[in-house]
Tab-separated table of C-alpha atoms and ligand atoms in Angstrom:
chain	number	residue	atom	x	y	z
A	2	MET	CA	-179.768	-58.119	-70.099
A	3	LYS	CA	-183.105	-58.590	-71.864
A	4	HIS	CA	-184.865	-55.296	-71.101
A	5	PHE	CA	-183.754	-52.099	-69.356
A	6	THR	CA	-186.283	-50.052	-67.416
A	7	ASN	CA	-184.708	-49.517	-63.981
A	8	VAL	CA	-181.537	-49.718	-61.884
A	9	LYS	CA	-182.074	-53.397	-61.021
A	10	ASP	CA	-181.663	-54.357	-64.687
A	11	LEU	CA	-178.021	-53.217	-64.564
A	12	GLY	CA	-177.016	-55.940	-62.083
A	13	ASN	CA	-173.980	-54.887	-60.040
A	14	LEU	CA	-174.114	-51.078	-60.202
A	15	GLN	CA	-170.476	-50.408	-59.279
A	16	GLN	CA	-169.349	-52.903	-61.907
A	17	ALA	CA	-171.646	-51.268	-64.493
A	18	VAL	CA	-170.146	-47.817	-63.785
A	19	LYS	CA	-166.625	-49.260	-64.040
A	20	GLU	CA	-167.414	-50.891	-67.386
A	21	ALA	CA	-169.067	-47.711	-68.656
A	22	LEU	CA	-165.922	-45.729	-67.866
A	23	GLU	CA	-163.892	-48.323	-69.776
A	24	ILE	CA	-166.227	-47.919	-72.781
A	25	LYS	CA	-165.683	-44.161	-72.575
A	26	LYS	CA	-161.937	-44.665	-73.049
A	27	ASN	CA	-162.489	-46.542	-76.314
A	28	ARG	CA	-166.080	-46.266	-77.499
A	29	PHE	CA	-165.396	-47.895	-80.897
A	30	ALA	CA	-163.870	-51.094	-79.469
A	31	TYR	CA	-167.163	-53.001	-79.845
A	32	LYS	CA	-168.105	-51.919	-83.376
A	33	HIS	CA	-168.321	-55.543	-84.503
A	34	LEU	CA	-171.099	-56.348	-82.010
A	35	GLY	CA	-173.793	-54.420	-83.853
A	36	GLU	CA	-172.967	-55.447	-87.408
A	37	ASN	CA	-176.200	-56.160	-89.347
A	38	LYS	CA	-178.258	-55.275	-86.273
A	39	THR	CA	-180.861	-52.516	-86.242
A	40	LEU	CA	-181.723	-50.186	-83.372
A	41	LEU	CA	-185.214	-48.675	-83.557
A	42	MET	CA	-185.815	-45.588	-81.428
A	43	VAL	CA	-189.501	-44.765	-80.921
A	44	PHE	CA	-190.412	-41.312	-79.631
A	45	PHE	CA	-193.869	-40.417	-78.365
A	46	ASN	CA	-192.336	-37.181	-76.978
A	47	SER	CA	-189.708	-34.626	-77.938
A	48	SER	CA	-186.006	-35.080	-77.271
A	49	LEU	CA	-182.608	-33.595	-78.042
A	50	ARG	CA	-180.087	-35.448	-75.852
A	51	THR	CA	-181.722	-38.878	-75.794
A	52	ARG	CA	-182.247	-38.870	-79.549
A	53	LEU	CA	-178.667	-37.879	-80.387
A	54	SER	CA	-176.801	-39.763	-77.670
A	55	THR	CA	-178.668	-43.038	-78.136
A	56	GLN	CA	-178.319	-42.940	-81.910
A	57	LYS	CA	-174.600	-42.188	-81.466
A	58	ALA	CA	-174.282	-45.082	-79.008
A	59	GLY	CA	-175.883	-47.449	-81.532
A	60	MET	CA	-173.550	-46.196	-84.268
A	61	ASN	CA	-170.515	-46.642	-81.974
A	62	LEU	CA	-171.564	-50.291	-81.710
A	63	GLY	CA	-171.816	-50.615	-85.501
A	64	MET	CA	-175.630	-50.744	-85.577
A	65	ASN	CA	-178.013	-49.338	-88.130
A	66	THR	CA	-180.413	-46.925	-86.459
A	67	ILE	CA	-183.991	-45.929	-87.288
A	68	VAL	CA	-185.826	-43.114	-85.509
A	69	LEU	CA	-189.619	-43.027	-85.489
A	70	ASP	CA	-191.476	-39.977	-84.173
A	71	ILE	CA	-194.958	-41.270	-83.499
A	72	ASN	CA	-196.512	-37.799	-83.588
A	73	GLN	CA	-194.757	-36.644	-86.759
A	74	GLY	CA	-195.409	-38.708	-89.850
A	75	ALA	CA	-196.626	-41.971	-88.293
A	76	TRP	CA	-200.285	-42.900	-87.928
A	77	LYS	CA	-201.841	-41.640	-84.732
A	78	LEU	CA	-202.010	-44.584	-82.333
A	79	GLU	CA	-204.883	-45.716	-80.165
A	80	THR	CA	-203.398	-47.072	-76.934
A	81	GLU	CA	-206.518	-48.281	-75.085
A	82	ARG	CA	-207.885	-51.761	-75.713
A	83	GLY	CA	-211.651	-52.020	-76.218
A	84	VAL	CA	-212.048	-48.543	-77.719
A	85	ILE	CA	-214.346	-48.252	-80.789
A	86	MET	CA	-211.865	-46.668	-83.186
A	87	ASP	CA	-214.172	-44.197	-84.909
A	88	GLY	CA	-212.061	-41.146	-84.005
A	89	ASP	CA	-208.836	-39.640	-85.355
A	90	LYS	CA	-206.550	-42.607	-84.526
A	91	PRO	CA	-206.378	-45.061	-87.458
A	92	GLU	CA	-203.930	-47.601	-85.950
A	93	HIS	CA	-203.907	-49.533	-82.686
A	94	ILE	CA	-200.685	-49.822	-80.707
A	95	LEU	CA	-201.295	-53.567	-80.370
A	96	GLU	CA	-200.695	-54.001	-84.129
A	97	ALA	CA	-198.125	-51.205	-84.430
A	98	ILE	CA	-195.780	-52.642	-81.770
A	99	PRO	CA	-195.330	-56.149	-83.261
A	100	VAL	CA	-194.935	-54.559	-86.708
A	101	MET	CA	-192.147	-52.312	-85.359
A	102	GLY	CA	-190.568	-55.420	-83.846
A	103	CYS	CA	-190.369	-56.996	-87.337
A	104	TYR	CA	-187.907	-54.352	-88.547
A	105	CYS	CA	-185.318	-54.250	-85.770
A	106	ASP	CA	-183.306	-56.129	-83.159
A	107	VAL	CA	-183.569	-53.693	-80.239
A	108	ILE	CA	-186.183	-51.032	-79.434
A	109	GLY	CA	-185.742	-47.873	-77.364
A	110	VAL	CA	-188.984	-46.211	-76.269
A	111	ARG	CA	-189.735	-42.707	-75.005
A	112	ALA	CA	-193.271	-42.364	-73.623
A	113	PHE	CA	-193.846	-39.789	-70.876
A	114	ALA	CA	-196.498	-39.821	-68.172
A	115	GLN	CA	-199.735	-38.346	-69.458
A	116	PHE	CA	-201.075	-37.226	-66.052
A	117	GLU	CA	-204.595	-38.372	-66.979
A	118	ASP	CA	-204.626	-41.606	-64.998
A	119	LYS	CA	-202.042	-42.256	-62.276
A	120	ALA	CA	-202.436	-46.044	-62.460
A	121	TYR	CA	-201.978	-45.985	-66.262
A	122	ASP	CA	-198.757	-43.969	-65.809
A	123	TYR	CA	-197.361	-45.852	-62.804
A	124	ASN	CA	-198.127	-49.256	-64.372
A	125	GLU	CA	-195.854	-48.129	-67.250
A	126	THR	CA	-198.583	-49.166	-69.663
A	127	ILE	CA	-196.895	-48.051	-72.894
A	128	ILE	CA	-193.376	-49.427	-72.419
A	129	ASN	CA	-194.752	-52.644	-70.927
A	130	GLN	CA	-196.846	-53.120	-74.068
A	131	PHE	CA	-193.620	-52.878	-76.101
A	132	ILE	CA	-191.995	-55.459	-73.814
A	133	GLU	CA	-195.006	-57.757	-74.128
A	134	HIS	CA	-195.806	-57.429	-77.821
A	135	SER	CA	-192.667	-56.457	-79.778
A	136	GLY	CA	-190.803	-59.741	-79.412
A	137	LYS	CA	-187.578	-57.738	-79.071
A	138	PRO	CA	-185.454	-56.395	-76.202
A	139	VAL	CA	-186.758	-53.005	-75.088
A	140	PHE	CA	-185.038	-50.212	-73.194
A	141	SER	CA	-186.417	-47.034	-71.702
A	142	MET	CA	-185.461	-43.702	-73.238
A	143	GLU	CA	-187.664	-42.118	-70.497
A	144	ALA	CA	-190.926	-43.766	-69.697
A	145	ALA	CA	-193.807	-42.610	-67.512
A	146	THR	CA	-192.107	-43.151	-64.157
A	147	GLY	CA	-188.389	-43.447	-64.878
A	148	HIS	CA	-185.479	-42.170	-66.933
A	149	PRO	CA	-182.793	-44.753	-66.103
A	150	LEU	CA	-180.427	-43.882	-68.989
A	151	GLN	CA	-180.266	-40.366	-67.547
A	152	ALA	CA	-179.730	-41.569	-63.974
A	153	PHE	CA	-177.000	-43.975	-65.098
A	154	ALA	CA	-175.237	-41.093	-66.908
A	155	ASP	CA	-175.666	-38.980	-63.753
A	156	LEU	CA	-174.027	-41.651	-61.624
A	157	ILE	CA	-171.148	-42.039	-64.098
A	158	THR	CA	-170.658	-38.243	-63.906
A	159	ILE	CA	-170.681	-38.245	-60.097
A	160	GLU	CA	-168.113	-41.047	-60.141
A	161	GLU	CA	-165.871	-38.952	-62.419
A	162	TYR	CA	-166.136	-35.739	-60.381
A	163	LYS	CA	-166.398	-36.917	-56.768
A	164	LYS	CA	-163.579	-35.891	-54.411
A	165	THR	CA	-164.543	-38.113	-51.492
A	166	LYS	CA	-165.427	-41.804	-51.341
A	167	ARG	CA	-168.989	-41.066	-50.165
A	168	PRO	CA	-170.062	-37.630	-51.442
A	169	LYS	CA	-173.193	-35.842	-50.252
A	170	VAL	CA	-175.660	-35.652	-53.158
A	171	VAL	CA	-178.767	-33.458	-52.901
A	172	LEU	CA	-181.762	-33.760	-55.216
A	173	THR	CA	-183.660	-30.482	-55.061
A	174	TRP	CA	-187.061	-29.591	-56.468
A	175	ALA	CA	-187.080	-26.219	-58.280
A	176	PRO	CA	-189.949	-24.229	-59.805
A	177	HIS	CA	-191.177	-24.580	-63.389
A	178	PRO	CA	-194.161	-23.095	-65.256
A	179	ARG	CA	-195.445	-26.463	-66.538
A	180	ALA	CA	-196.352	-29.742	-64.858
A	181	LEU	CA	-193.460	-32.160	-65.433
A	182	PRO	CA	-193.388	-35.939	-64.829
A	183	GLN	CA	-191.543	-37.488	-61.877
A	184	ALA	CA	-189.485	-39.793	-64.149
A	185	VAL	CA	-186.113	-38.049	-63.738
A	186	PRO	CA	-186.240	-37.583	-59.942
A	187	ASN	CA	-187.669	-41.106	-59.501
A	188	SER	CA	-184.780	-42.704	-61.384
A	189	PHE	CA	-182.198	-40.407	-59.821
A	190	ALA	CA	-183.432	-41.486	-56.367
A	191	ASP	CA	-183.522	-45.124	-57.498
A	192	PHE	CA	-179.861	-44.982	-58.537
A	193	MET	CA	-178.607	-42.853	-55.628
A	194	ASN	CA	-180.217	-45.227	-53.151
A	195	GLU	CA	-178.068	-48.014	-54.626
A	196	ALA	CA	-174.890	-45.925	-54.933
A	197	GLU	CA	-172.169	-45.132	-52.406
A	198	VAL	CA	-173.406	-41.610	-51.622
A	199	ASP	CA	-175.054	-39.724	-48.766
A	200	PHE	CA	-178.364	-38.935	-50.473
A	201	VAL	CA	-180.793	-36.171	-49.456
A	202	ILE	CA	-183.991	-35.056	-51.196
A	203	THR	CA	-185.374	-31.558	-50.636
A	204	HIS	CA	-188.706	-30.187	-51.858
A	205	PRO	CA	-191.665	-28.182	-50.593
A	206	LYS	CA	-194.326	-30.127	-48.688
A	207	GLY	CA	-196.718	-31.865	-51.078
A	208	TYR	CA	-194.017	-32.873	-53.575
A	209	GLU	CA	-193.199	-36.232	-51.975
A	210	LEU	CA	-192.175	-38.828	-54.565
A	211	ALA	CA	-193.407	-42.432	-54.614
A	212	ASP	CA	-192.094	-44.597	-51.746
A	213	LYS	CA	-190.796	-47.225	-54.149
A	214	PHE	CA	-188.216	-44.708	-55.427
A	215	VAL	CA	-187.510	-42.703	-52.244
A	216	ARG	CA	-187.118	-45.799	-50.067
A	217	GLY	CA	-184.935	-44.838	-47.083
A	218	ALA	CA	-183.612	-41.541	-48.457
A	219	ARG	CA	-183.543	-38.553	-46.095
A	220	ILE	CA	-186.157	-35.893	-46.876
A	221	GLU	CA	-185.348	-32.338	-45.774
A	222	TYR	CA	-188.038	-29.690	-46.339
A	223	ASP	CA	-185.616	-26.824	-45.591
A	224	GLN	CA	-183.655	-26.387	-48.829
A	225	MET	CA	-180.822	-24.369	-47.239
A	226	LYS	CA	-180.330	-27.016	-44.563
A	227	ALA	CA	-180.279	-29.753	-47.227
A	228	PHE	CA	-177.612	-27.899	-49.214
A	229	GLU	CA	-175.188	-27.579	-46.257
A	230	ASN	CA	-171.861	-29.278	-47.128
A	231	ALA	CA	-173.303	-30.895	-50.255
A	232	ASP	CA	-170.822	-32.102	-52.886
A	233	PHE	CA	-173.367	-32.354	-55.721
A	234	ILE	CA	-176.613	-30.418	-56.252
A	235	TYR	CA	-179.020	-32.072	-58.673
A	236	ALA	CA	-181.899	-29.748	-59.556
A	237	LYS	CA	-185.157	-30.845	-61.175
A	238	ASN	CA	-188.772	-29.844	-61.229
A	239	TRP	CA	-191.581	-32.339	-60.901
A	240	ALA	CA	-195.334	-32.141	-60.457
A	241	ALA	CA	-197.041	-33.572	-57.388
A	242	TYR	CA	-197.248	-37.352	-57.089
A	243	SER	CA	-199.549	-37.745	-54.081
A	244	ASP	CA	-203.319	-37.936	-54.378
A	245	PRO	CA	-205.476	-35.935	-54.858
A	246	ASN	CA	-202.888	-33.658	-56.535
A	247	TYR	CA	-201.252	-36.106	-58.959
A	248	GLY	CA	-199.811	-34.174	-61.916
A	249	LYS	CA	-200.561	-30.750	-60.426
A	250	ILE	CA	-198.311	-27.737	-59.791
A	251	LEU	CA	-198.540	-26.875	-56.082
A	252	SER	CA	-195.857	-24.194	-55.920
A	253	THR	CA	-193.990	-21.766	-58.146
A	254	ASP	CA	-191.938	-20.387	-55.253
A	255	ARG	CA	-188.875	-18.811	-56.866
A	256	SER	CA	-186.974	-18.893	-53.573
A	257	TRP	CA	-186.334	-22.555	-54.540
A	258	THR	CA	-184.521	-21.521	-57.751
A	259	VAL	CA	-180.917	-22.668	-57.313
A	260	SER	CA	-178.764	-19.544	-56.995
A	261	ALA	CA	-175.455	-18.413	-55.503
A	262	ARG	CA	-177.278	-17.963	-52.177
A	263	GLN	CA	-177.888	-21.712	-51.787
A	264	MET	CA	-174.642	-22.805	-53.468
A	265	ALA	CA	-172.689	-20.720	-50.891
A	266	VAL	CA	-173.510	-23.158	-48.069
A	267	THR	CA	-172.390	-26.241	-50.028
A	268	ASN	CA	-168.953	-27.830	-50.092
A	269	ASN	CA	-168.235	-25.979	-53.354
A	270	ALA	CA	-170.748	-28.378	-54.888
A	271	TYR	CA	-171.015	-29.294	-58.517
A	272	PHE	CA	-174.313	-28.303	-60.135
A	273	MET	CA	-176.157	-30.937	-62.181
A	274	HIS	CA	-179.357	-30.978	-64.250
A	275	CYS	CA	-180.525	-33.440	-66.905
A	276	LEU	CA	-181.412	-30.613	-69.369
A	277	PRO	CA	-183.320	-29.012	-70.964
A	278	VAL	CA	-183.338	-26.453	-68.168
A	279	ARG	CA	-185.318	-23.232	-67.787
A	280	ARG	CA	-182.800	-20.634	-66.683
A	281	ASN	CA	-183.783	-18.384	-63.793
A	282	MET	CA	-186.653	-20.734	-62.936
A	283	ILE	CA	-184.665	-23.879	-62.064
A	284	VAL	CA	-181.206	-22.287	-61.819
A	285	THR	CA	-179.757	-18.811	-62.198
A	286	ASP	CA	-177.535	-17.890	-65.147
A	287	ASP	CA	-174.497	-17.424	-62.915
A	288	VAL	CA	-174.765	-20.894	-61.325
A	289	ILE	CA	-175.280	-22.794	-64.586
A	290	GLU	CA	-172.449	-20.830	-66.211
A	291	SER	CA	-170.098	-21.284	-63.240
A	292	LEU	CA	-167.056	-23.551	-63.186
A	293	GLN	CA	-168.997	-25.801	-60.794
A	294	SER	CA	-171.680	-26.526	-63.393
A	295	ILE	CA	-171.174	-29.965	-64.963
A	296	VAL	CA	-174.361	-30.116	-67.024
A	297	ILE	CA	-172.463	-30.517	-70.315
A	298	PRO	CA	-170.203	-33.429	-69.262
A	299	GLU	CA	-173.328	-34.937	-67.684
A	300	ALA	CA	-175.143	-34.747	-71.032
A	301	ALA	CA	-172.061	-36.136	-72.805
A	302	ASN	CA	-172.230	-39.195	-70.564
A	303	ARG	CA	-175.672	-40.020	-71.972
A	304	GLU	CA	-173.830	-41.547	-74.943
A	305	ILE	CA	-171.849	-43.761	-72.559
A	306	SER	CA	-174.807	-44.943	-70.471
A	307	ALA	CA	-176.758	-45.755	-73.644
A	308	GLN	CA	-173.802	-47.576	-75.162
A	309	TRP	CA	-173.325	-49.721	-72.043
A	310	VAL	CA	-177.014	-50.678	-72.040
A	311	ILE	CA	-177.297	-51.434	-75.775
A	312	LYS	CA	-174.025	-53.380	-75.674
A	313	LYS	CA	-175.320	-55.594	-72.843
A	314	ILE	CA	-178.548	-56.191	-74.754
A	315	ILE	CA	-176.932	-57.181	-78.058
A	316	GLU	CA	-174.241	-59.274	-76.330
A	317	GLN	CA	-176.773	-61.662	-74.821
B	403	LIG	N1	-182.221	-35.229	-70.502
B	403	LIG	C1	-182.919	-35.647	-71.573
B	403	LIG	O1	-183.468	-36.775	-71.601
B	403	LIG	O2	-182.939	-34.763	-72.592
B	403	LIG	P1	-183.911	-34.839	-73.866
B	403	LIG	O3	-185.330	-34.744	-73.326
B	403	LIG	O4	-183.538	-33.695	-74.734
B	403	LIG	O5	-183.708	-36.163	-74.538
């Protein structure tokens, strides 16, 4: 694997999950692979899980790791070509990226959607510039339109917890006070559409995701109906995708907050969320603290998904 930005880059998904679960049994078995190799992790946005789990994955593989927070201590970067740089940004990303590439063997990039220009976000302008100009393999640590390391960890978790061959998995929108990117739900849909699950997406009208991620998935606007007999509930907020409302909050309806009321109609479903989660906006305290909540094992699997991806990259 050269670069990792979406589910297709994994190749055979079932095989990838199987191999990831093998890695989990002995995560230090490949420590020799990363000897004298350097992993650079570049963050344009904040992180807890991605930062720790990806660094841990690199260390499991014997790599040296460097973390660069672009907005804390690095020069502010201009990202547009053709701009007269007479403002507060002293360095252009088109020099910064190849320079970063000089100091490492693999680059992970986190660069969220900015919600200023839909085409700029959905063309994945920042991570594609890293792919084009760094000269090194690049993987997404959540880009503008996708968070595939998260979705891969989610699928590994579903594989570990499922009780039937083809579980019903429901992705539900839930309210949030700030406009959040569609990256997590996009990638979750991307992976679920390729996995052996019965996949349903539920959200209020106006929150339709991009067709390229939803593909043939069933959309159910009635959240209670969607939850009936579900085996896994995956909650997430996202801002509107469709024009003219791209990046806007259309609803803060707290009846969509996942609570015992909705969980009661499921098949004793497991509750999942990528974290960080706003309690009593996205999910009630009692649901996230219940025995059915698997948000912590889900987060733990971020180390495994990252290790599988980095291993494939450095093995090539
Ligand atoms: N789920 C996730 O990516 O968490 P962080 O934003 O803390 O990395």
